[in-house]
CSV table of C-alpha atoms in Angstrom, one decimal:
chain,number,residue,atom,x,y,z
A,1,MET,CA,12.0,43.0,13.4
A,2,LYS,CA,8.4,42.3,12.8
A,3,PHE,CA,6.6,42.7,9.4
A,4,ASN,CA,3.0,42.2,8.7
A,5,ALA,CA,1.6,41.3,5.2
A,6,THR,CA,0.6,44.9,4.5
A,7,GLN,CA,4.1,46.3,5.2
A,8,LEU,CA,5.7,43.7,3.1
A,9,LEU,CA,3.3,44.4,0.2
A,10,ASN,CA,4.2,48.1,0.5
A,11,ILE,CA,7.9,47.3,0.3
A,12,LEU,CA,7.3,45.2,-2.8
A,13,GLU,CA,5.3,47.9,-4.4
A,14,ASN,CA,8.0,50.5,-3.7
A,15,LEU,CA,10.6,48.1,-5.0
A,16,TYR,CA,8.8,47.4,-8.2
A,17,GLY,CA,8.1,51.1,-8.8
A,18,ASN,CA,11.4,52.7,-8.0
A,19,PHE,CA,14.2,50.3,-8.8
A,20,SER,CA,15.7,49.3,-12.1
A,21,TYR,CA,16.4,45.7,-11.1
A,22,LYS,CA,12.7,44.9,-11.0
A,23,SER,CA,13.0,42.4,-13.9
A,24,ASP,CA,16.0,40.6,-12.5
A,25,PHE,CA,14.3,40.1,-9.2
A,26,GLU,CA,11.1,38.9,-10.9
A,27,ASP,CA,13.0,36.5,-13.0
A,28,LYS,CA,14.7,35.0,-10.0
A,29,VAL,CA,11.4,34.6,-8.2
A,30,ASP,CA,9.9,32.9,-11.2
A,31,SER,CA,12.8,30.5,-11.7
A,32,ALA,CA,12.9,29.5,-8.1
A,33,PHE,CA,9.2,29.0,-7.4
A,34,GLU,CA,7.9,28.0,-10.8
A,35,TYR,CA,4.4,29.4,-10.2
A,36,ASN,CA,2.5,32.7,-10.6
A,37,PHE,CA,4.1,35.2,-8.2
A,38,THR,CA,1.1,37.6,-7.9
A,39,ARG,CA,-1.3,34.7,-7.1
A,40,ASN,CA,0.8,33.3,-4.3
A,41,GLN,CA,2.1,36.3,-2.6
A,42,LEU,CA,1.7,35.0,0.9
A,43,MET,CA,4.2,32.2,0.4
A,44,VAL,CA,6.7,34.5,-1.2
A,45,LEU,CA,6.3,37.1,1.5
A,46,LYS,CA,6.9,34.5,4.2
A,47,ASN,CA,10.3,33.6,2.6
A,48,ILE,CA,11.2,37.2,2.1
A,49,PHE,CA,10.4,38.0,5.7
A,50,ASP,CA,12.7,35.2,6.9
A,51,CYS,CA,15.5,36.5,4.6
A,52,MET,CA,15.1,40.1,5.6
A,53,GLU,CA,15.0,39.2,9.3
A,54,SER,CA,18.2,37.2,9.0
A,55,TRP,CA,20.0,39.9,7.0
A,56,ASN,CA,18.9,42.6,9.4
A,57,LYS,CA,20.4,40.8,12.4
A,58,GLU,CA,23.6,39.9,10.5
A,59,VAL,CA,24.3,43.2,8.8
A,60,ASN,CA,22.8,45.8,11.2
A,61,GLY,CA,23.1,43.7,14.3
A,62,THR,CA,19.7,44.6,15.5
A,63,GLY,CA,16.2,43.1,15.6
A,64,GLU,CA,14.3,46.4,15.9
A,65,ASN,CA,11.7,47.7,13.5
A,66,ILE,CA,13.2,49.3,10.3
A,67,THR,CA,11.9,51.9,7.9
A,68,THR,CA,10.5,51.2,4.5
A,69,ARG,CA,13.8,52.4,2.9
A,70,ASP,CA,15.8,50.0,5.0
A,71,GLY,CA,13.3,47.3,4.2
A,72,ILE,CA,13.8,47.9,0.5
A,73,GLU,CA,17.6,47.7,0.9
A,74,LEU,CA,17.3,44.4,2.8
A,75,LEU,CA,14.9,43.1,0.1
A,76,SER,CA,17.5,44.1,-2.5
A,77,LEU,CA,20.1,41.9,-0.6
A,78,CYS,CA,17.6,39.0,-0.6
A,79,SER,CA,16.9,39.3,-4.3
A,80,GLU,CA,20.7,39.3,-5.1
A,81,ASN,CA,21.2,36.2,-3.0
A,82,PHE,CA,18.0,34.3,-3.4
A,83,SER,CA,19.4,31.2,-1.9
A,84,SER,CA,19.4,32.8,1.5
A,85,LEU,CA,15.6,32.5,1.6
A,86,GLU,CA,16.2,28.9,2.8
A,87,PRO,CA,18.7,27.3,5.2
A,88,ALA,CA,22.1,26.2,3.9
A,89,THR,CA,21.3,22.6,4.2
A,90,ARG,CA,18.1,20.7,3.2
A,91,PRO,CA,15.8,20.0,6.1
A,92,PHE,CA,14.3,16.6,6.8
A,93,VAL,CA,16.9,14.4,5.1
A,94,LEU,CA,17.2,11.2,7.0
A,95,LEU,CA,20.5,9.4,7.7
A,96,TRP,CA,21.3,6.4,5.4
A,97,TRP,CA,20.5,3.8,8.1
A,98,GLN,CA,17.2,5.5,8.9
A,99,GLN,CA,16.3,5.5,5.2
A,100,MET,CA,17.2,1.8,5.0
A,101,LEU,CA,15.0,0.9,8.0
A,102,TRP,CA,12.0,3.0,6.8
A,103,GLY,CA,12.6,1.5,3.3
A,104,ILE,CA,12.2,-2.0,4.6
A,105,VAL,CA,9.1,-1.1,6.6
A,106,PHE,CA,7.4,0.7,3.7
A,107,GLY,CA,8.7,-1.9,1.1
A,108,LEU,CA,7.1,-4.8,2.9
A,109,MET,CA,3.8,-2.9,3.3
A,110,ILE,CA,3.7,-1.9,-0.3
A,111,VAL,CA,4.5,-5.5,-1.6
A,112,ILE,CA,1.8,-7.1,0.7
A,113,ALA,CA,-0.8,-4.5,-0.3
A,114,LEU,CA,-0.1,-4.8,-4.0
A,115,ILE,CA,-0.1,-8.7,-4.0
A,116,GLY,CA,-3.1,-8.9,-1.6
A,117,ASN,CA,-5.3,-6.5,-3.5
A,118,ALA,CA,-4.3,-8.0,-6.8
A,119,ILE,CA,-5.4,-11.5,-5.6
A,120,SER,CA,-8.6,-10.0,-4.3
A,121,VAL,CA,-9.4,-8.6,-7.7
A,122,TRP,CA,-8.5,-11.8,-9.4
A,123,VAL,CA,-10.7,-14.0,-7.0
A,124,VAL,CA,-13.8,-12.0,-7.8
A,125,LEU,CA,-13.2,-11.6,-11.6
A,126,ALA,CA,-12.0,-15.1,-12.3
A,127,HIS,CA,-14.7,-17.0,-10.3
A,128,ARG,CA,-18.3,-16.7,-11.4
A,129,GLY,CA,-19.6,-17.9,-8.0
A,130,MET,CA,-17.8,-15.0,-6.3
A,131,ARG,CA,-19.6,-12.3,-8.3
A,132,THR,CA,-22.1,-11.3,-5.7
A,133,VAL,CA,-23.2,-7.7,-4.9
A,134,THR,CA,-21.1,-7.6,-1.7
A,135,ASN,CA,-18.0,-9.0,-3.6
A,136,TYR,CA,-18.5,-6.3,-6.3
A,137,PHE,CA,-18.0,-3.7,-3.7
A,138,ILE,CA,-15.0,-5.7,-2.3
A,139,LEU,CA,-13.6,-5.7,-5.9
A,140,ASN,CA,-14.0,-1.9,-6.1
A,141,LEU,CA,-12.4,-1.4,-2.6
A,142,SER,CA,-9.5,-3.6,-3.6
A,143,SER,CA,-9.0,-1.7,-6.9
A,144,ALA,CA,-9.0,1.6,-5.0
A,145,ASP,CA,-6.4,0.3,-2.5
A,146,PHE,CA,-4.2,-1.1,-5.3
A,147,THR,CA,-4.3,2.2,-7.1
A,148,MET,CA,-3.4,4.2,-4.1
A,149,THR,CA,-0.5,1.9,-3.2
A,150,LEU,CA,0.9,1.8,-6.7
A,151,PHE,CA,0.4,5.4,-7.9
A,152,ASN,CA,0.6,7.3,-4.6
A,153,THR,CA,2.2,5.5,-1.7
A,154,THR,CA,5.3,4.5,-3.6
A,155,PHE,CA,6.1,8.0,-5.0
A,156,ASN,CA,5.3,9.8,-1.7
A,157,PHE,CA,7.6,7.5,0.2
A,158,VAL,CA,10.5,8.3,-2.2
A,159,PHE,CA,9.7,12.0,-1.7
A,160,MET,CA,9.7,11.8,2.1
A,161,LEU,CA,12.9,10.0,2.3
A,162,ASP,CA,15.0,12.7,0.6
A,163,SER,CA,12.6,15.7,0.9
A,164,HIS,CA,12.8,16.1,-2.9
A,165,TRP,CA,10.1,15.5,-5.6
A,166,PRO,CA,11.9,14.3,-8.7
A,167,PHE,CA,8.8,13.3,-10.7
A,168,GLY,CA,7.8,16.6,-12.2
A,169,ARG,CA,4.8,18.9,-11.9
A,170,THR,CA,2.4,16.8,-14.0
A,171,TYR,CA,2.7,13.8,-11.8
A,172,CYS,CA,2.5,16.0,-8.8
A,173,LEU,CA,-1.1,16.8,-9.9
A,174,ILE,CA,-1.8,13.1,-10.5
A,175,ASN,CA,-0.3,12.1,-7.2
A,176,ASN,CA,-2.3,14.4,-5.1
A,177,PHE,CA,-5.5,13.8,-7.0
A,178,VAL,CA,-5.1,10.0,-6.8
A,179,ALA,CA,-4.5,10.2,-3.0
A,180,ASN,CA,-7.8,12.0,-2.2
A,181,LEU,CA,-9.7,10.1,-5.0
A,182,THR,CA,-8.8,6.6,-3.7
A,183,VAL,CA,-9.3,7.5,0.0
A,184,SER,CA,-12.7,8.9,-0.8
A,185,SER,CA,-13.7,6.0,-3.0
A,186,SER,CA,-12.6,3.5,-0.4
A,187,VAL,CA,-14.7,5.0,2.4
A,188,PHE,CA,-17.7,5.5,0.1
A,189,THR,CA,-17.5,1.9,-1.1
A,190,ILE,CA,-17.5,0.7,2.5
A,191,MET,CA,-20.6,2.9,3.1
A,192,ALA,CA,-22.3,1.4,0.1
A,193,MET,CA,-21.6,-2.2,1.4
A,194,SER,CA,-22.9,-1.3,4.8
A,195,LEU,CA,-26.1,0.2,3.4
A,196,GLU,CA,-26.7,-3.0,1.3
A,197,ARG,CA,-26.1,-5.2,4.3
A,198,TYR,CA,-28.3,-3.0,6.5
A,199,VAL,CA,-31.3,-3.3,4.1
A,200,VAL,CA,-30.8,-7.1,3.7
A,201,THR,CA,-30.6,-7.6,7.5
A,202,LEU,CA,-33.2,-5.2,8.9
A,203,HIS,CA,-35.6,-5.1,5.9
A,204,PRO,CA,-35.5,-8.6,4.3
A,205,LEU,CA,-38.8,-8.2,2.5
A,206,LEU,CA,-37.6,-5.2,0.5
A,207,PRO,CA,-36.1,-6.0,-3.0
A,208,ARG,CA,-32.4,-6.7,-2.8
A,209,MET,CA,-29.8,-4.7,-4.6
A,210,THR,CA,-29.1,-6.1,-8.0
A,211,LYS,CA,-25.7,-6.3,-9.7
A,212,LYS,CA,-26.6,-3.6,-12.1
A,213,THR,CA,-27.5,-1.3,-9.2
A,214,ALA,CA,-24.3,-2.2,-7.5
A,215,ILE,CA,-22.3,-1.2,-10.6
A,216,PHE,CA,-24.2,2.1,-10.8
A,217,ALA,CA,-23.4,2.7,-7.2
A,218,ILE,CA,-19.7,2.1,-7.8
A,219,VAL,CA,-19.8,4.6,-10.7
A,220,MET,CA,-21.4,7.2,-8.5
A,221,VAL,CA,-18.8,6.5,-5.8
A,222,TRP,CA,-15.9,7.3,-8.2
A,223,LEU,CA,-17.7,10.4,-9.6
A,224,SER,CA,-18.4,11.8,-6.1
A,225,SER,CA,-14.8,11.1,-5.1
A,226,ALA,CA,-13.4,12.9,-8.1
A,227,LEU,CA,-15.6,15.9,-7.3
A,228,LEU,CA,-14.4,16.0,-3.8
A,229,SER,CA,-10.8,15.7,-4.9
A,230,LEU,CA,-11.0,18.4,-7.6
A,231,PRO,CA,-9.1,21.1,-5.6
A,232,THR,CA,-6.0,18.9,-5.8
A,233,LEU,CA,-6.0,19.3,-9.6
A,234,LEU,CA,-6.6,23.0,-9.4
A,235,TYR,CA,-3.9,24.0,-6.8
A,236,SER,CA,-1.2,21.3,-6.9
A,237,THR,CA,2.1,22.5,-8.1
A,238,THR,CA,5.9,22.1,-7.6
A,239,VAL,CA,8.1,24.6,-5.7
A,240,SER,CA,11.9,24.5,-6.3
A,241,TYR,CA,14.8,25.9,-4.2
A,242,THR,CA,18.5,26.2,-4.6
A,243,TYR,CA,20.5,26.1,-1.5
A,244,GLN,CA,23.8,27.8,-0.5
A,245,ASP,CA,25.6,24.5,-0.6
A,246,GLY,CA,24.5,24.0,-4.3
A,247,THR,CA,21.9,21.3,-3.6
A,248,PHE,CA,18.5,21.5,-5.3
A,249,ARG,CA,15.2,20.6,-3.8
A,250,THR,CA,11.7,20.5,-5.3
A,251,LEU,CA,8.4,20.2,-3.3
A,252,CYS,CA,5.0,18.9,-4.4
A,253,LEU,CA,2.3,20.7,-2.5
A,254,LEU,CA,-1.0,22.6,-2.8
A,255,ILE,CA,-0.8,26.4,-3.3
A,256,TRP,CA,-4.2,27.9,-2.6
A,257,PRO,CA,-5.2,31.4,-3.6
A,258,ASP,CA,-4.6,32.6,-0.1
A,259,GLY,CA,-1.3,30.7,0.5
A,260,PRO,CA,0.4,27.3,0.6
A,261,THR,CA,-0.6,24.2,2.6
A,262,GLY,CA,-0.2,24.8,6.3
A,263,ASN,CA,-0.6,28.6,6.0
A,264,SER,CA,-3.9,28.8,4.0
A,265,ASP,CA,-7.3,29.2,5.5
A,266,SER,CA,-8.8,27.6,2.4
A,267,ASP,CA,-6.6,24.5,2.9
A,268,TYR,CA,-7.7,24.3,6.5
A,269,ILE,CA,-11.4,24.5,5.6
A,270,TYR,CA,-10.9,21.9,2.9
A,271,ASN,CA,-9.1,19.5,5.4
A,272,ILE,CA,-12.0,19.9,7.9
A,273,ALA,CA,-14.6,19.2,5.2
A,274,PHE,CA,-12.6,16.2,3.9
A,275,PHE,CA,-12.3,14.9,7.4
A,276,ILE,CA,-16.0,15.2,8.1
A,277,LEU,CA,-17.1,13.7,4.7
A,278,THR,CA,-14.6,10.9,4.6
A,279,TYR,CA,-14.2,10.0,8.3
A,280,VAL,CA,-16.6,11.5,10.8
A,281,LEU,CA,-19.9,11.0,9.0
A,282,PRO,CA,-19.1,7.5,7.5
A,283,ILE,CA,-17.7,6.1,10.7
A,284,GLY,CA,-20.6,7.4,12.8
A,285,SER,CA,-23.3,6.2,10.4
A,286,MET,CA,-21.7,2.8,9.9
A,287,ALA,CA,-21.3,2.3,13.7
A,288,VAL,CA,-25.0,2.9,14.2
A,289,ALA,CA,-25.8,0.5,11.3
A,290,TYR,CA,-23.6,-2.3,12.6
A,291,ILE,CA,-24.9,-2.0,16.1
A,292,SER,CA,-28.5,-2.3,14.8
A,293,MET,CA,-27.6,-5.3,12.5
A,294,SER,CA,-25.7,-7.1,15.3
A,295,ARG,CA,-28.6,-6.8,17.7
A,296,VAL,CA,-31.0,-8.3,15.1
A,297,LEU,CA,-28.7,-11.1,14.0
A,298,TRP,CA,-27.4,-12.3,17.3
A,299,ARG,CA,-30.9,-12.0,18.9
A,300,GLN,CA,-32.0,-14.6,16.3
A,301,SER,CA,-29.8,-17.2,18.0
A,302,VAL,CA,-32.5,-17.6,20.7
A,303,ASP,CA,-35.4,-17.7,18.1
A,304,GLY,CA,-36.3,-21.4,17.6
A,305,VAL,CA,-38.2,-20.9,14.4
A,306,THR,CA,-35.4,-18.9,12.8
A,307,ASN,CA,-32.9,-21.5,13.8
A,308,GLN,CA,-35.0,-24.3,12.1
A,309,ILE,CA,-35.8,-22.4,8.9
A,310,GLN,CA,-32.7,-20.2,8.1
A,311,PRO,CA,-29.7,-21.3,10.1
A,312,GLU,CA,-27.3,-20.9,7.2
A,313,ALA,CA,-28.7,-17.6,6.1
A,314,VAL,CA,-28.2,-16.1,9.5
A,315,LYS,CA,-24.7,-17.5,9.8
A,316,SER,CA,-23.8,-16.0,6.4
A,317,LYS,CA,-25.1,-12.6,7.4
A,318,ARG,CA,-23.1,-12.7,10.6
A,319,ARG,CA,-19.9,-13.5,8.7
A,320,VAL,CA,-20.5,-10.6,6.4
A,321,VAL,CA,-21.2,-8.2,9.3
A,322,ARG,CA,-18.0,-9.4,11.1
A,323,MET,CA,-16.0,-8.7,7.9
A,324,LEU,CA,-17.4,-5.3,7.4
A,325,THR,CA,-17.1,-4.4,11.0
A,326,ALA,CA,-13.4,-5.3,10.9
A,327,ILE,CA,-12.9,-3.3,7.8
A,328,VAL,CA,-14.5,-0.2,9.3
A,329,VAL,CA,-12.6,-0.5,12.6
A,330,ILE,CA,-9.3,-0.9,10.9
A,331,PHE,CA,-10.1,2.0,8.6
A,332,GLY,CA,-10.9,4.2,11.6
A,333,VAL,CA,-7.7,3.3,13.5
A,334,CYS,CA,-5.5,3.8,10.4
A,335,TRP,CA,-6.7,7.1,9.2
A,336,LEU,CA,-7.5,9.0,12.4
A,337,PRO,CA,-3.9,10.0,13.3
A,338,TYR,CA,-3.4,11.2,9.7
A,339,HIS,CA,-6.4,13.6,9.8
A,340,ILE,CA,-5.5,14.8,13.3
A,341,TYR,CA,-1.9,15.6,12.2
A,342,PHE,CA,-2.9,18.0,9.4
A,343,LEU,CA,-5.5,19.7,11.4
A,344,TYR,CA,-3.2,20.1,14.4
A,345,THR,CA,-0.2,21.5,12.5
A,346,TYR,CA,-2.3,24.3,11.2
A,347,HIS,CA,-2.6,25.6,14.7
A,348,ASP,CA,0.9,24.5,15.9
A,349,LYS,CA,3.3,25.4,13.1
A,350,GLU,CA,6.3,24.8,15.4
A,351,LEU,CA,5.7,21.0,15.3
A,352,VAL,CA,6.7,20.8,11.6
A,353,LYS,CA,10.1,22.3,12.5
A,354,ALA,CA,10.9,19.7,15.2
A,355,LYS,CA,13.7,17.3,14.5
A,356,PHE,CA,11.6,14.2,15.1
A,357,VAL,CA,8.7,15.4,12.9
A,358,GLN,CA,9.8,13.4,9.8
A,359,HIS,CA,9.8,10.1,11.8
A,360,LEU,CA,6.4,11.1,13.3
A,361,TYR,CA,4.9,11.8,9.9
A,362,LEU,CA,6.4,8.7,8.3
A,363,ALA,CA,4.8,6.6,11.1
A,364,ILE,CA,1.5,8.3,10.7
A,365,TYR,CA,1.6,8.0,6.9
A,366,TRP,CA,2.6,4.3,7.1
A,367,LEU,CA,-0.3,3.5,9.3
A,368,ALA,CA,-2.7,5.3,6.9
A,369,MET,CA,-1.4,3.5,3.9
A,370,ALA,CA,-1.2,0.2,5.7
A,371,ASN,CA,-5.0,0.2,5.6
A,372,ALA,CA,-4.7,-1.1,2.0
A,373,MET,CA,-2.5,-4.0,3.3
A,374,PHE,CA,-4.9,-4.9,6.1
A,375,ASN,CA,-8.1,-5.2,4.0
A,376,PRO,CA,-7.1,-8.3,2.0
A,377,LEU,CA,-6.0,-10.0,5.2
A,378,ILE,CA,-9.5,-9.3,6.6
A,379,TYR,CA,-11.1,-10.9,3.5
A,380,PHE,CA,-8.9,-13.9,4.0
A,381,TRP,CA,-9.7,-14.2,7.7
A,382,THR,CA,-13.5,-13.7,7.5
A,383,ASN,CA,-14.6,-15.1,4.2
A,384,GLN,CA,-14.3,-18.9,3.8
A,385,ARG,CA,-14.8,-19.0,0.0
A,386,PHE,CA,-12.4,-16.2,-0.5
A,387,ARG,CA,-9.8,-18.0,1.7
A,388,ARG,CA,-10.3,-21.3,-0.2
A,389,ASN,CA,-9.6,-19.6,-3.5
A,390,VAL,CA,-6.5,-17.9,-2.1
A,391,GLU,CA,-5.3,-21.3,-0.9
A,392,ILE,CA,-5.8,-22.7,-4.4
A,393,ILE,CA,-3.5,-20.0,-5.8
A,394,LEU,CA,-0.9,-20.7,-3.2
A,395,CYS,CA,-1.1,-24.5,-3.8
A,396,ARG,CA,-0.8,-24.0,-7.5
A,397,CYS,CA,2.4,-22.1,-6.9
A,398,CYS,CA,3.7,-25.0,-4.8
A,399,ASP,CA,2.4,-28.1,-6.6
A,400,LYS,CA,0.0,-28.0,-9.5
A,401,HIS,CA,-0.8,-31.7,-9.2
A,402,SER,CA,-2.1,-31.6,-5.6
A,403,ILE,CA,-5.1,-29.4,-6.3
A,404,PRO,CA,-8.6,-30.8,-6.6
A,405,GLN,CA,-10.5,-29.7,-9.6
A,406,SER,CA,-13.5,-28.6,-7.7
A,407,PRO,CA,-12.6,-27.6,-4.2
A,408,LEU,CA,-15.9,-25.9,-3.6
A,409,PRO,CA,-19.1,-27.1,-5.3
A,410,PRO,CA,-21.3,-24.4,-6.8
A,411,ARG,CA,-23.8,-22.9,-4.4
A,412,ARG,CA,-26.7,-24.1,-6.6
A,413,GLN,CA,-25.7,-27.7,-6.1
A,414,LEU,CA,-26.0,-27.4,-2.3
A,415,GLU,CA,-29.4,-25.8,-2.3
A,416,PRO,CA,-31.7,-28.9,-3.1
A,417,ARG,CA,-30.3,-30.9,-0.2
A,418,ARG,CA,-30.6,-27.9,2.2
A,419,GLU,CA,-34.2,-27.3,1.2
A,420,VAL,CA,-35.2,-30.9,1.7
A,421,MET,CA,-33.5,-31.0,5.1
A,422,ARG,CA,-35.4,-27.9,6.1
A,423,LEU,CA,-38.7,-29.4,5.0
A,424,ASN,CA,-37.9,-32.6,6.9
A,425,ASN,CA,-37.5,-30.5,10.1
A,426,LEU,CA,-40.9,-29.0,9.6
A,427,ILE,CA,-42.9,-32.2,9.1
A,428,PRO,CA,-44.2,-33.8,12.3
A,429,ASN,CA,-42.7,-37.2,13.2
A,430,ASN,CA,-45.8,-39.3,12.5
A,431,GLY,CA,-44.2,-42.1,10.6
A,432,TYR,CA,-44.1,-40.3,7.3
A,433,MET,CA,-40.8,-38.6,6.4
A,434,LEU,CA,-39.9,-37.0,3.1
A,435,ALA,CA,-37.3,-39.3,1.5
A,436,VAL,CA,-34.2,-38.1,-0.1
A,437,LYS,CA,-33.0,-40.1,-3.0
A,438,ARG,CA,-29.4,-41.0,-2.9
A,439,ASN,CA,-29.1,-40.6,-6.7
A,440,SER,CA,-30.4,-37.0,-6.6
A,441,SER,CA,-28.4,-34.1,-8.1
A,442,ALA,CA,-27.4,-33.0,-4.6
């Protein structure tokens, strides 16, 4: 038996126009789905089609096409036993030992991400010497990663373990909005850092970005991310089912005007646009920028004049470029499978019915969310001052008396000696050298 959308709509119209149990059927639909029936007919029709097909094979013992009258009778049966719209048991419920293993994997990732990003935020806010333009962007990136881990990853993992959303419709809106908001803000922040480093490296004579400009850029990052994430606030909702075995299940998903996630052209177009704006264009543009910066910085290693005048500046720029390159590469690796999964399942809907799909999705989702865990590790690995401050925190936890009061002298105290040394290198060796007083402030 094959129904198209037009035939099913005609059946619904005949049912509503000719049968006295219209209100009963409407009440059951409303109580089970908890959203406007007329606005989301495609999702309701899909479930009704499954129900009618199963009843036709079971009652009539045939899979052939049926008349409108027979279709209405089958629809009557489905309305009287609404639980038959879904299988008898809940799909995608993992065994207890599988839930335990995934719980350990996700739990470690969540703990490391929360602690690492919290430390990153503290290092920048609590140390005046760390409040540079680049570190302001790192602060914003860490805040976005912390927010995503705390308000999205944790709740989504609970949902995926049991295929049930127990947190209500309001938090469903918040959860989906926070997911897209933080992902967008993270990649836009990385782009802003890359642009600032690109200008400093390739155009050193241009005015550098000030802290006020950086703060303004951060505000624009969040506003543009919120605008891009607006559809999640408009179309997120919860859908509830009652099964034949008495179990109850609620889903948190997007219901677009032309259907639910996975069956909606609007959702597919939005996913493509989101993929291009938050992955393809940023990764491509940053790759070009870092290649250009690397060619300039590493070419200066053979420039004798540059080595005499600005050795520390060049090394500092190289360290920043290494850090940003690592951030971009890890971001690209973590998020690519996630985007591909949603684009692919729109064309191959059989994949989401496979027995292994929940393990596949959990692995893909873990990799995407683990990006928030990797970023603080990259800061620690590539930034010496950041690493020193983190070591101070760890040492204080172990032994408060073993910590030096000033592990890193302020940058301004190092500048006089460096400047004098640079001038000494430029003066010809003719018997007159610029003396450095031992009792200087350096």
